[in-house]
PDB file of C-alpha atoms in Angstrom:
ATOM      1  CA  MET A 535     107.891  89.331  82.268  1.00  0.00           C
ATOM      2  CA  THR A 536     105.778  91.719  80.234  1.00  0.00           C
ATOM      3  CA  SER A 537     106.659  92.011  76.580  1.00  0.00           C
ATOM      4  CA  GLN A 538     106.782  95.319  74.778  1.00  0.00           C
ATOM      5  CA  ALA A 539     103.917  93.966  72.507  1.00  0.00           C
ATOM      6  CA  ASP A 540     101.782  93.763  75.498  1.00  0.00           C
ATOM      7  CA  ARG A 541     102.478  97.472  76.387  1.00  0.00           C
ATOM      8  CA  THR A 542     101.823  98.909  73.056  1.00  0.00           C
ATOM      9  CA  PRO A 543      98.394 100.779  73.055  1.00  0.00           C
ATOM     10  CA  THR A 544      95.918  99.917  70.462  1.00  0.00           C
ATOM     11  CA  PRO A 545      94.509 102.672  68.418  1.00  0.00           C
ATOM     12  CA  ARG A 546      91.290 104.142  69.821  1.00  0.00           C
ATOM     13  CA  SER A 547      88.722 106.198  67.964  1.00  0.00           C
ATOM     14  CA  GLY A 548      87.744 109.587  69.424  1.00  0.00           C
ATOM     15  CA  ALA A 549      89.056 111.370  72.281  1.00  0.00           C
ATOM     16  CA  LYS A 550      88.652 110.548  75.973  1.00  0.00           C
ATOM     17  CA  ARG A 551      87.555 112.652  78.706  1.00  0.00           C
ATOM     18  CA  ILE A 552      90.171 112.482  81.344  1.00  0.00           C
ATOM     19  CA  LEU A 553      89.595 113.801  84.923  1.00  0.00           C
ATOM     20  CA  VAL A 554      92.798 115.143  86.636  1.00  0.00           C
ATOM     21  CA  THR A 555      92.994 116.359  90.202  1.00  0.00           C
ATOM     22  CA  GLY A 556      95.977 118.120  91.672  1.00  0.00           C
ATOM     23  CA  ALA A 557      96.546 119.781  88.132  1.00  0.00           C
ATOM     24  CA  SER A 558      98.156 122.833  89.654  1.00  0.00           C
ATOM     25  CA  GLY A 559     100.895 120.995  91.488  1.00  0.00           C
ATOM     26  CA  CYS A 560     104.238 119.885  90.326  1.00  0.00           C
ATOM     27  CA  VAL A 561     103.421 116.354  89.082  1.00  0.00           C
ATOM     28  CA  GLY A 562      99.920 117.561  87.954  1.00  0.00           C
ATOM     29  CA  GLN A 563     101.372 120.347  85.748  1.00  0.00           C
ATOM     30  CA  TYR A 564     103.747 118.016  83.913  1.00  0.00           C
ATOM     31  CA  LEU A 565     100.812 115.662  83.564  1.00  0.00           C
ATOM     32  CA  VAL A 566      98.402 118.173  82.028  1.00  0.00           C
ATOM     33  CA  GLU A 567     101.156 119.444  79.666  1.00  0.00           C
ATOM     34  CA  GLU A 568     102.024 115.735  78.599  1.00  0.00           C
ATOM     35  CA  LEU A 569      98.247 114.936  77.931  1.00  0.00           C
ATOM     36  CA  LEU A 570      97.735 118.136  75.977  1.00  0.00           C
ATOM     37  CA  ALA A 571     100.819 117.620  73.934  1.00  0.00           C
ATOM     38  CA  GLU A 572     100.752 113.890  73.188  1.00  0.00           C
ATOM     39  CA  THR A 573      97.082 112.972  73.035  1.00  0.00           C
ATOM     40  CA  PRO A 574      93.779 114.132  71.528  1.00  0.00           C
ATOM     41  CA  HIS A 575      92.038 113.765  74.831  1.00  0.00           C
ATOM     42  CA  ARG A 576      89.828 116.333  76.579  1.00  0.00           C
ATOM     43  CA  LEU A 577      90.723 117.222  80.083  1.00  0.00           C
ATOM     44  CA  VAL A 578      88.528 117.922  83.201  1.00  0.00           C
ATOM     45  CA  LEU A 579      90.504 119.600  85.848  1.00  0.00           C
ATOM     46  CA  VAL A 580      89.215 119.935  89.424  1.00  0.00           C
ATOM     47  CA  VAL A 581      91.230 122.747  91.054  1.00  0.00           C
ATOM     48  CA  ARG A 582      90.670 124.855  94.048  1.00  0.00           C
ATOM     49  CA  ASN A 583      92.632 127.920  92.669  1.00  0.00           C
ATOM     50  CA  PRO A 584      92.467 128.036  88.720  1.00  0.00           C
ATOM     51  CA  GLY A 585      94.802 131.031  88.881  1.00  0.00           C
ATOM     52  CA  LYS A 586      97.643 128.610  89.534  1.00  0.00           C
ATOM     53  CA  LEU A 587      97.232 126.926  86.269  1.00  0.00           C
ATOM     54  CA  PRO A 588      99.471 127.954  83.312  1.00  0.00           C
ATOM     55  CA  ALA A 589      97.726 130.324  80.873  1.00  0.00           C
ATOM     56  CA  ALA A 590      98.192 127.898  78.101  1.00  0.00           C
ATOM     57  CA  VAL A 591      96.270 125.308  80.046  1.00  0.00           C
ATOM     58  CA  ALA A 592      93.541 127.477  81.316  1.00  0.00           C
ATOM     59  CA  GLY A 593      92.911 128.811  77.808  1.00  0.00           C
ATOM     60  CA  SER A 594      93.035 125.591  76.022  1.00  0.00           C
ATOM     61  CA  PRO A 595      89.737 124.612  74.192  1.00  0.00           C
ATOM     62  CA  ARG A 596      90.439 120.942  75.380  1.00  0.00           C
ATOM     63  CA  VAL A 597      90.400 121.806  79.004  1.00  0.00           C
ATOM     64  CA  GLU A 598      87.217 122.237  81.207  1.00  0.00           C
ATOM     65  CA  ILE A 599      87.947 123.670  84.640  1.00  0.00           C
ATOM     66  CA  ILE A 600      85.803 122.932  87.671  1.00  0.00           C
ATOM     67  CA  GLU A 601      86.646 125.347  90.407  1.00  0.00           C
ATOM     68  CA  ALA A 602      86.109 123.416  93.583  1.00  0.00           C
ATOM     69  CA  ASP A 603      87.737 121.779  96.589  1.00  0.00           C
ATOM     70  CA  VAL A 604      88.518 118.218  95.453  1.00  0.00           C
ATOM     71  CA  THR A 605      87.032 116.809  98.663  1.00  0.00           C
ATOM     72  CA  ASP A 606      83.595 118.350  97.812  1.00  0.00           C
ATOM     73  CA  VAL A 607      82.765 115.508  95.419  1.00  0.00           C
ATOM     74  CA  ALA A 608      78.970 115.907  96.181  1.00  0.00           C
ATOM     75  CA  GLY A 609      79.083 119.538  95.163  1.00  0.00           C
ATOM     76  CA  TYR A 610      80.705 119.120  91.745  1.00  0.00           C
ATOM     77  CA  ARG A 611      79.857 115.474  90.678  1.00  0.00           C
ATOM     78  CA  GLY A 612      76.924 116.764  88.791  1.00  0.00           C
ATOM     79  CA  ARG A 613      79.355 118.733  86.599  1.00  0.00           C
ATOM     80  CA  LEU A 614      81.681 115.856  85.767  1.00  0.00           C
ATOM     81  CA  GLY A 615      79.501 114.151  83.127  1.00  0.00           C
ATOM     82  CA  ARG A 616      81.000 111.029  81.592  1.00  0.00           C
ATOM     83  CA  ILE A 617      84.673 110.431  82.509  1.00  0.00           C
ATOM     84  CA  ASP A 618      86.576 107.750  80.729  1.00  0.00           C
ATOM     85  CA  VAL A 619      89.787 107.967  82.881  1.00  0.00           C
ATOM     86  CA  ALA A 620      90.588 109.424  86.252  1.00  0.00           C
ATOM     87  CA  MET A 621      94.068 110.527  87.261  1.00  0.00           C
ATOM     88  CA  LEU A 622      93.825 111.124  91.060  1.00  0.00           C
ATOM     89  CA  VAL A 623      97.038 113.259  91.730  1.00  0.00           C
ATOM     90  CA  ALA A 624      95.768 115.689  94.465  1.00  0.00           C
ATOM     91  CA  ALA A 625      97.324 114.978  97.757  1.00  0.00           C
ATOM     92  CA  CYS A 626      97.404 116.507 101.229  1.00  0.00           C
ATOM     93  CA  TRP A 627     100.696 116.077 103.151  1.00  0.00           C
ATOM     94  CA  GLY A 628      99.313 116.143 106.705  1.00  0.00           C
ATOM     95  CA  GLY A 629      96.965 117.672 109.119  1.00  0.00           C
ATOM     96  CA  PRO A 630      93.172 117.052 109.454  1.00  0.00           C
ATOM     97  CA  ASP A 631      92.484 117.032 105.685  1.00  0.00           C
ATOM     98  CA  ALA A 632      94.989 114.145 104.953  1.00  0.00           C
ATOM     99  CA  PHE A 633      92.419 111.486 105.205  1.00  0.00           C
ATOM    100  CA  ARG A 634      89.626 113.486 103.533  1.00  0.00           C
ATOM    101  CA  VAL A 635      91.740 114.180 100.418  1.00  0.00           C
ATOM    102  CA  ASN A 636      93.940 111.231 100.142  1.00  0.00           C
ATOM    103  CA  VAL A 637      91.338 108.545 100.980  1.00  0.00           C
ATOM    104  CA  GLU A 638      87.636 109.917 100.876  1.00  0.00           C
ATOM    105  CA  ALA A 639      87.848 112.081  97.800  1.00  0.00           C
ATOM    106  CA  ASN A 640      89.783 109.590  95.748  1.00  0.00           C
ATOM    107  CA  LEU A 641      87.537 106.610  96.737  1.00  0.00           C
ATOM    108  CA  ALA A 642      84.390 108.827  95.865  1.00  0.00           C
ATOM    109  CA  LEU A 643      85.806 109.695  92.571  1.00  0.00           C
ATOM    110  CA  ALA A 644      86.841 106.112  91.648  1.00  0.00           C
ATOM    111  CA  ALA A 645      83.350 104.940  92.613  1.00  0.00           C
ATOM    112  CA  TYR A 646      81.819 107.577  90.531  1.00  0.00           C
ATOM    113  CA  LEU A 647      83.718 106.386  87.480  1.00  0.00           C
ATOM    114  CA  ALA A 648      82.779 102.700  88.291  1.00  0.00           C
ATOM    115  CA  ASP A 649      79.137 103.632  88.653  1.00  0.00           C
ATOM    116  CA  ASN A 650      79.053 105.717  85.457  1.00  0.00           C
ATOM    117  CA  GLY A 651      80.758 103.753  82.699  1.00  0.00           C
ATOM    118  CA  GLY A 652      84.413 104.888  83.441  1.00  0.00           C
ATOM    119  CA  GLU A 653      87.224 102.781  81.981  1.00  0.00           C
ATOM    120  CA  ARG A 654      90.094 103.240  84.334  1.00  0.00           C
ATOM    121  CA  VAL A 655      91.361 104.917  87.477  1.00  0.00           C
ATOM    122  CA  LEU A 656      95.013 105.773  88.017  1.00  0.00           C
ATOM    123  CA  TYR A 657      95.564 106.667  91.569  1.00  0.00           C
ATOM    124  CA  PHE A 658      98.770 108.092  93.166  1.00  0.00           C
ATOM    125  CA  ALA A 659     100.108 106.421  96.234  1.00  0.00           C
ATOM    126  CA  THR A 660     103.761 106.484  97.520  1.00  0.00           C
ATOM    127  CA  GLY A 661     106.439 103.891  97.456  1.00  0.00           C
ATOM    128  CA  SER A 662     106.625 104.215 101.280  1.00  0.00           C
ATOM    129  CA  VAL A 663     103.640 102.004 101.732  1.00  0.00           C
ATOM    130  CA  ILE A 664     104.948  98.848  99.967  1.00  0.00           C
ATOM    131  CA  ASP A 665     107.932  96.710 100.540  1.00  0.00           C
ATOM    132  CA  ALA A 666     110.698  95.743  97.958  1.00  0.00           C
ATOM    133  CA  GLU A 667     108.347  93.129  96.434  1.00  0.00           C
ATOM    134  CA  GLY A 668     105.365  95.360  96.171  1.00  0.00           C
ATOM    135  CA  ARG A 669     103.521  93.998  99.075  1.00  0.00           C
ATOM    136  CA  MET A 670     101.841  96.325 101.666  1.00  0.00           C
ATOM    137  CA  LEU A 671     104.163  97.300 104.459  1.00  0.00           C
ATOM    138  CA  PRO A 672     102.510  97.170 107.845  1.00  0.00           C
ATOM    139  CA  ALA A 673     104.971  99.499 109.478  1.00  0.00           C
ATOM    140  CA  ALA A 674     103.774 102.224 107.121  1.00  0.00           C
ATOM    141  CA  ARG A 675     100.374 101.829 108.651  1.00  0.00           C
ATOM    142  CA  GLU A 676     101.598 101.655 112.232  1.00  0.00           C
ATOM    143  CA  LEU A 677     104.374 104.192 112.201  1.00  0.00           C
ATOM    144  CA  GLY A 678     103.874 106.393 109.095  1.00  0.00           C
ATOM    145  CA  SER A 679     103.015 110.019 109.031  1.00  0.00           C
ATOM    146  CA  GLU A 680      99.303 111.163 108.387  1.00  0.00           C
ATOM    147  CA  TYR A 681     100.278 111.185 104.679  1.00  0.00           C
ATOM    148  CA  ILE A 682     101.719 107.727 104.441  1.00  0.00           C
ATOM    149  CA  ARG A 683      99.002 106.254 106.691  1.00  0.00           C
ATOM    150  CA  SER A 684      96.369 107.856 104.651  1.00  0.00           C
ATOM    151  CA  LYS A 685      97.847 106.482 101.354  1.00  0.00           C
ATOM    152  CA  TYR A 686      98.078 103.108 102.858  1.00  0.00           C
ATOM    153  CA  GLN A 687      94.430 103.075 103.574  1.00  0.00           C
ATOM    154  CA  LEU A 688      93.723 104.410 100.146  1.00  0.00           C
ATOM    155  CA  VAL A 689      95.395 101.401  98.573  1.00  0.00           C
ATOM    156  CA  GLU A 690      93.597  98.893 100.691  1.00  0.00           C
ATOM    157  CA  GLU A 691      90.216 100.620  99.808  1.00  0.00           C
ATOM    158  CA  ILE A 692      90.594 101.494  96.258  1.00  0.00           C
ATOM    159  CA  GLU A 693      91.846  98.140  95.173  1.00  0.00           C
ATOM    160  CA  LYS A 694      88.533  96.607  96.338  1.00  0.00           C
ATOM    161  CA  LEU A 695      86.910  98.405  93.260  1.00  0.00           C
ATOM    162  CA  GLY A 696      89.234  96.423  90.951  1.00  0.00           C
ATOM    163  CA  ASP A 697      86.324  94.060  89.933  1.00  0.00           C
ATOM    164  CA  ARG A 698      84.288  96.975  88.735  1.00  0.00           C
ATOM    165  CA  ILE A 699      86.921  99.170  86.834  1.00  0.00           C
ATOM    166  CA  ASP A 700      90.546  99.038  85.878  1.00  0.00           C
ATOM    167  CA  ILE A 701      92.568 100.143  88.925  1.00  0.00           C
ATOM    168  CA  VAL A 702      96.198 101.239  88.465  1.00  0.00           C
ATOM    169  CA  GLY A 703      98.457 102.465  91.287  1.00  0.00           C
ATOM    170  CA  LEU A 704     101.359 104.641  90.623  1.00  0.00           C
ATOM    171  CA  TYR A 705     103.928 104.757  93.494  1.00  0.00           C
ATOM    172  CA  PRO A 706     106.555 107.475  92.793  1.00  0.00           C
ATOM    173  CA  THR A 707     109.800 107.316  94.728  1.00  0.00           C
ATOM    174  CA  LEU A 708     111.765 110.609  95.450  1.00  0.00           C
ATOM    175  CA  ILE A 709     110.424 113.258  92.942  1.00  0.00           C
ATOM    176  CA  LEU A 710     112.500 115.639  91.086  1.00  0.00           C
ATOM    177  CA  GLY A 711     110.772 118.440  89.174  1.00  0.00           C
ATOM    178  CA  GLY A 712     110.187 122.162  88.832  1.00  0.00           C
ATOM    179  CA  GLY A 713     112.590 124.790  88.016  1.00  0.00           C
ATOM    180  CA  ASP A 714     111.044 125.340  84.554  1.00  0.00           C
ATOM    181  CA  GLY A 715     108.101 127.546  85.506  1.00  0.00           C
ATOM    182  CA  LYS A 716     106.360 124.671  87.405  1.00  0.00           C
ATOM    183  CA  PRO A 717     106.086 124.169  91.118  1.00  0.00           C
ATOM    184  CA  MET A 718     109.187 122.728  92.744  1.00  0.00           C
ATOM    185  CA  SER A 719     108.936 119.169  94.229  1.00  0.00           C
ATOM    186  CA  HIS A 720     109.799 118.601  97.892  1.00  0.00           C
ATOM    187  CA  PHE A 721     112.819 116.655  96.994  1.00  0.00           C
ATOM    188  CA  GLY A 722     113.897 119.249  94.500  1.00  0.00           C
ATOM    189  CA  ASN A 723     113.536 121.880  97.074  1.00  0.00           C
ATOM    190  CA  LEU A 724     115.638 119.795  99.475  1.00  0.00           C
ATOM    191  CA  LEU A 725     118.452 119.566  96.957  1.00  0.00           C
ATOM    192  CA  ARG A 726     118.442 123.188  96.191  1.00  0.00           C
ATOM    193  CA  GLN A 727     118.731 123.957  99.881  1.00  0.00           C
ATOM    194  CA  ALA A 728     121.423 121.369 100.367  1.00  0.00           C
ATOM    195  CA  ARG A 729     123.647 122.885  97.731  1.00  0.00           C
ATOM    196  CA  PRO A 730     125.262 125.500 100.076  1.00  0.00           C
ATOM    197  CA  TRP A 731     126.279 122.474 102.313  1.00  0.00           C
ATOM    198  CA  ALA A 732     127.710 120.311  99.567  1.00  0.00           C
ATOM    199  CA  TRP A 733     131.228 121.202 100.579  1.00  0.00           C
ATOM    200  CA  LEU A 734     130.534 119.322 103.886  1.00  0.00           C
ATOM    201  CA  ALA A 735     128.396 116.582 102.547  1.00  0.00           C
ATOM    202  CA  ARG A 736     131.238 115.468 100.195  1.00  0.00           C
ATOM    203  CA  PHE A 737     133.130 114.191 103.177  1.00  0.00           C
ATOM    204  CA  LEU A 738     130.369 111.962 104.499  1.00  0.00           C
ATOM    205  CA  ARG A 739     129.589 108.387 103.656  1.00  0.00           C
ATOM    206  CA  ALA A 740     126.507 106.471 104.805  1.00  0.00           C
ATOM    207  CA  ASP A 741     124.509 103.354 104.243  1.00  0.00           C
ATOM    208  CA  GLY A 742     121.395 103.657 102.204  1.00  0.00           C
ATOM    209  CA  LYS A 743     119.873 102.824  98.845  1.00  0.00           C
ATOM    210  CA  PHE A 744     116.896 104.425  96.924  1.00  0.00           C
ATOM    211  CA  HIS A 745     115.241 105.597  93.734  1.00  0.00           C
ATOM    212  CA  TYR A 746     114.391 108.893  92.337  1.00  0.00           C
ATOM    213  CA  VAL A 747     112.211 109.891  89.335  1.00  0.00           C
ATOM    214  CA  HIS A 748     111.478 113.137  87.494  1.00  0.00           C
ATOM    215  CA  ALA A 749     107.897 114.394  87.437  1.00  0.00           C
ATOM    216  CA  LYS A 750     108.014 114.568  83.676  1.00  0.00           C
ATOM    217  CA  ASP A 751     108.810 110.848  83.530  1.00  0.00           C
ATOM    218  CA  ILE A 752     105.864 110.219  85.826  1.00  0.00           C
ATOM    219  CA  ALA A 753     103.670 112.103  83.528  1.00  0.00           C
ATOM    220  CA  ARG A 754     104.792 110.118  80.443  1.00  0.00           C
ATOM    221  CA  VAL A 755     104.123 106.818  82.255  1.00  0.00           C
ATOM    222  CA  ALA A 756     100.667 108.043  83.301  1.00  0.00           C
ATOM    223  CA  ARG A 757      99.852 109.345  79.886  1.00  0.00           C
ATOM    224  CA  HIS A 758     100.793 106.003  78.341  1.00  0.00           C
ATOM    225  CA  LEU A 759      98.669 103.977  80.803  1.00  0.00           C
ATOM    226  CA  ALA A 760      95.662 106.243  79.946  1.00  0.00           C
ATOM    227  CA  ASP A 761      95.334 104.294  76.758  1.00  0.00           C
ATOM    228  CA  ALA A 762      97.534 101.211  76.943  1.00  0.00           C
ATOM    229  CA  PRO A 763      95.976  97.745  77.421  1.00  0.00           C
ATOM    230  CA  LEU A 764      96.761  96.356  80.874  1.00  0.00           C
ATOM    231  CA  GLU A 765      96.851  92.535  80.272  1.00  0.00           C
ATOM    232  CA  GLY A 766     100.650  92.519  80.797  1.00  0.00           C
ATOM    233  CA  LEU A 767     100.375  94.013  84.274  1.00  0.00           C
ATOM    234  CA  ALA A 768      99.379  91.536  86.945  1.00  0.00           C
ATOM    235  CA  LYS A 769      96.784  92.543  89.659  1.00  0.00           C
ATOM    236  CA  PRO A 770      97.086  94.247  91.996  1.00  0.00           C
ATOM    237  CA  ARG A 771      98.654  96.777  89.663  1.00  0.00           C
ATOM    238  CA  ARG A 772     101.126  98.656  91.748  1.00  0.00           C
ATOM    239  CA  LEU A 773     103.805 100.273  89.597  1.00  0.00           C
ATOM    240  CA  VAL A 774     106.725 101.779  91.536  1.00  0.00           C
ATOM    241  CA  LEU A 775     108.045 104.666  89.422  1.00  0.00           C
ATOM    242  CA  GLY A 776     111.862 105.401  89.594  1.00  0.00           C
ATOM    243  CA  ASN A 777     115.239 105.230  88.082  1.00  0.00           C
ATOM    244  CA  PRO A 778     117.541 102.361  88.823  1.00  0.00           C
ATOM    245  CA  ALA A 779     118.414 102.328  92.538  1.00  0.00           C
ATOM    246  CA  THR A 780     121.405 104.390  93.700  1.00  0.00           C
ATOM    247  CA  THR A 781     123.303 104.313  96.879  1.00  0.00           C
ATOM    248  CA  ALA A 782     123.464 107.109  99.113  1.00  0.00           C
ATOM    249  CA  ASN A 783     127.241 107.390  98.658  1.00  0.00           C
ATOM    250  CA  ASP A 784     126.855 107.302  94.934  1.00  0.00           C
ATOM    251  CA  PHE A 785     124.172 109.853  95.143  1.00  0.00           C
ATOM    252  CA  ILE A 786     126.445 112.285  97.163  1.00  0.00           C
ATOM    253  CA  ALA A 787     129.354 111.674  95.066  1.00  0.00           C
ATOM    254  CA  GLY A 788     127.347 112.534  91.883  1.00  0.00           C
ATOM    255  CA  PHE A 789     125.870 115.592  93.540  1.00  0.00           C
ATOM    256  CA  VAL A 790     129.255 117.034  94.601  1.00  0.00           C
ATOM    257  CA  SER A 791     130.900 116.129  91.323  1.00  0.00           C
ATOM    258  CA  TYR A 792     128.151 117.890  89.436  1.00  0.00           C
ATOM    259  CA  LEU A 793     128.892 121.071  91.579  1.00  0.00           C
ATOM    260  CA  GLY A 794     132.617 120.689  90.626  1.00  0.00           C
ATOM    261  CA  LEU A 795     133.765 119.821  94.166  1.00  0.00           C
ATOM    262  CA  ARG A 796     136.530 117.355  94.905  1.00  0.00           C
ATOM    263  CA  THR A 797     136.387 114.811  97.799  1.00  0.00           C
ATOM    264  CA  PRO A 798     139.974 114.375  99.367  1.00  0.00           C
ATOM    265  CA  PHE A 799     138.767 111.999 101.981  1.00  0.00           C
ATOM    266  CA  THR A 800     135.416 110.689 103.636  1.00  0.00           C
ATOM    267  CA  VAL A 801     134.145 109.928 106.955  1.00  0.00           C
ATOM    268  CA  THR A 802     131.591 106.990 107.473  1.00  0.00           C
ATOM    269  CA  LEU A 803     128.576 108.219 109.369  1.00  0.00           C
ATOM    270  CA  LYS A 804     128.151 105.503 111.898  1.00  0.00           C
ATOM    271  CA  ASP A 805     125.076 104.882 113.947  1.00  0.00           C
ATOM    272  CA  TRP A 806     126.700 106.173 117.199  1.00  0.00           C
ATOM    273  CA  LEU A 807     127.804 109.411 115.293  1.00  0.00           C
ATOM    274  CA  ALA A 808     124.304 109.909 113.843  1.00  0.00           C
ATOM    275  CA  GLU A 809     122.722 109.472 117.274  1.00  0.00           C
ATOM    276  CA  GLY A 810     125.299 111.962 118.696  1.00  0.00           C
ATOM    277  CA  ILE A 811     124.376 114.497 116.116  1.00  0.00           C
ATOM    278  CA  ILE A 812     120.603 113.964 116.789  1.00  0.00           C
ATOM    279  CA  ARG A 813     121.123 114.510 120.475  1.00  0.00           C
ATOM    280  CA  VAL A 814     123.532 117.613 120.233  1.00  0.00           C
ATOM    281  CA  PHE A 815     121.364 119.422 117.789  1.00  0.00           C
ATOM    282  CA  ARG A 816     118.064 118.276 119.513  1.00  0.00           C
ATOM    283  CA  ILE A 817     116.692 116.857 116.318  1.00  0.00           C
ATOM    284  CA  GLU A 818     113.235 115.425 116.717  1.00  0.00           C
ATOM    285  CA  LEU A 819     112.510 112.108 115.051  1.00  0.00           C
ATOM    286  CA  SER A 820     109.110 110.606 114.367  1.00  0.00           C
ATOM    287  CA  PRO A 821     108.561 106.839 114.811  1.00  0.00           C
ATOM    288  CA  TRP A 822     108.772 106.686 110.904  1.00  0.00           C
ATOM    289  CA  ASP A 823     112.059 108.469 110.940  1.00  0.00           C
ATOM    290  CA  ARG A 824     113.480 106.041 113.304  1.00  0.00           C
ATOM    291  CA  TYR A 825     112.129 103.067 111.152  1.00  0.00           C
ATOM    292  CA  CYS A 826     113.797 104.616 107.978  1.00  0.00           C
ATOM    293  CA  MET A 827     117.031 104.916 109.988  1.00  0.00           C
ATOM    294  CA  GLN A 828     116.882 101.274 110.765  1.00  0.00           C
ATOM    295  CA  HIS A 829     115.804 100.134 107.366  1.00  0.00           C
ATOM    296  CA  ARG A 830     117.985 102.098 104.958  1.00  0.00           C
ATOM    297  CA  ASP A 831     117.578 100.084 101.759  1.00  0.00           C
ATOM    298  CA  LEU A 832     114.571 101.610 100.223  1.00  0.00           C
ATOM    299  CA  SER A 833     114.964 100.012  96.789  1.00  0.00           C
ATOM    300  CA  TYR A 834     112.455  97.875  94.984  1.00  0.00           C
ATOM    301  CA  ARG A 835     112.840  94.706  93.016  1.00  0.00           C
ATOM    302  CA  LYS A 836     110.969  96.189  89.969  1.00  0.00           C
ATOM    303  CA  VAL A 837     110.534  99.928  89.117  1.00  0.00           C
ATOM    304  CA  TYR A 838     109.088 101.505  86.071  1.00  0.00           C
ATOM    305  CA  SER A 839     110.270 104.293  83.832  1.00  0.00           C
ATOM    306  CA  PRO A 840     109.164 105.383  80.421  1.00  0.00           C
ATOM    307  CA  ALA A 841     111.747 103.127  78.978  1.00  0.00           C
ATOM    308  CA  ASP A 842     109.697 100.132  80.044  1.00  0.00           C
ATOM    309  CA  PHE A 843     106.963 101.403  77.636  1.00  0.00           C
ATOM    310  CA  GLY A 844     109.273 102.286  74.851  1.00  0.00           C
ATOM    311  CA  LEU A 845     109.206 105.887  75.655  1.00  0.00           C
ATOM    312  CA  PRO A 846     112.228 108.405  76.092  1.00  0.00           C
ATOM    313  CA  VAL A 847     113.308 109.111  79.544  1.00  0.00           C
ATOM    314  CA  ALA A 848     113.475 112.757  80.436  1.00  0.00           C
ATOM    315  CA  CYS A 849     115.748 112.240  83.525  1.00  0.00           C
ATOM    316  CA  PRO A 850     118.172 109.430  82.828  1.00  0.00           C
ATOM    317  CA  ASP A 851     120.606 110.394  85.424  1.00  0.00           C
ATOM    318  CA  LEU A 852     121.299 112.767  88.450  1.00  0.00           C
ATOM    319  CA  ALA A 853     123.053 115.373  86.279  1.00  0.00           C
ATOM    320  CA  ALA A 854     119.995 115.750  84.062  1.00  0.00           C
ATOM    321  CA  GLY A 855     117.772 115.989  87.075  1.00  0.00           C
ATOM    322  CA  LEU A 856     119.779 118.580  88.818  1.00  0.00           C
ATOM    323  CA  ALA A 857     120.050 120.702  85.671  1.00  0.00           C
ATOM    324  CA  GLY A 858     116.343 120.283  85.240  1.00  0.00           C
ATOM    325  CA  ILE A 859     115.542 121.852  88.615  1.00  0.00           C
ATOM    326  CA  GLY A 860     117.745 124.860  87.973  1.00  0.00           C
ATOM    327  CA  ILE A 861     121.025 123.866  89.895  1.00  0.00           C
ATOM    328  CA  PRO A 862     123.880 124.972  87.700  1.00  0.00           C
ATOM    329  CA  ARG A 863     126.912 122.667  86.992  1.00  0.00           C
ATOM    330  CA  GLY A 864     130.110 123.762  88.800  1.00  0.00           C
ATOM    331  CA  SER A 865     133.392 123.839  86.992  1.00  0.00           C
TER     332      SER A 865
END
């Protein structure tokens, strides 16, 4: 058990130079906003399209922008200078660039810090590559999408640098975010698209358990870990980020209640019924989709939120998360 004292950052003189990749995306924008508001640090942002950055960020005297493809490390490494902390947020969700972005670029940047006096690397993985106890999940490597398989490989390789530099892995669960001028997260988009179908979803019950987390809470944890001592976090440092686990039924009930809908009765979605729906509507399932259908408990023994570090939680419950992504409460 880690005590609060172990997690309280010690004062440091001077500002760090923090490298952030993926700064124009959903999590990246919350992270940059958090760092500028809550720390004195200077930020180095590697972005392919600076026009996607908020004007307040692009015009900040504490922000240096390197316009480049994150994978072209050889092309921009000479402009990085000394970097104290790297926050490797940039990700590719699939296709031929998945391994170049998620593995090769992240490893090259982590090695750069290790070779040039950097203090710490925070890399972003996904909860899909580890099991409930935080151990690597072989099924993710064997059955996962390109995104999941690339993140699995990243974890295996980047942790090998742990003897040369502090390595901290952040493993977000389902991410809520956007709706406040920032890009919408994939899960946030899914919930917005599901809203017109809530009248039907309220009648369904299904097995399943999972976590969700708001991008602002991810940013708060990452900001804290840029400065905090790590002695209380055992290696390998794999921090699953999320709210307490919720069942699929509780999530659906909370969603439809928030929208002001009543549920007079429910129908349990049995395996045979799910398979029938898949066949009738010719839904194509990947091997990973099949795996997730068979392993519906996606909860973790230990998850982290800002509260674990004595910080306020931006999204303590589903209602706050739905309001945050612009879904109005029903009456």
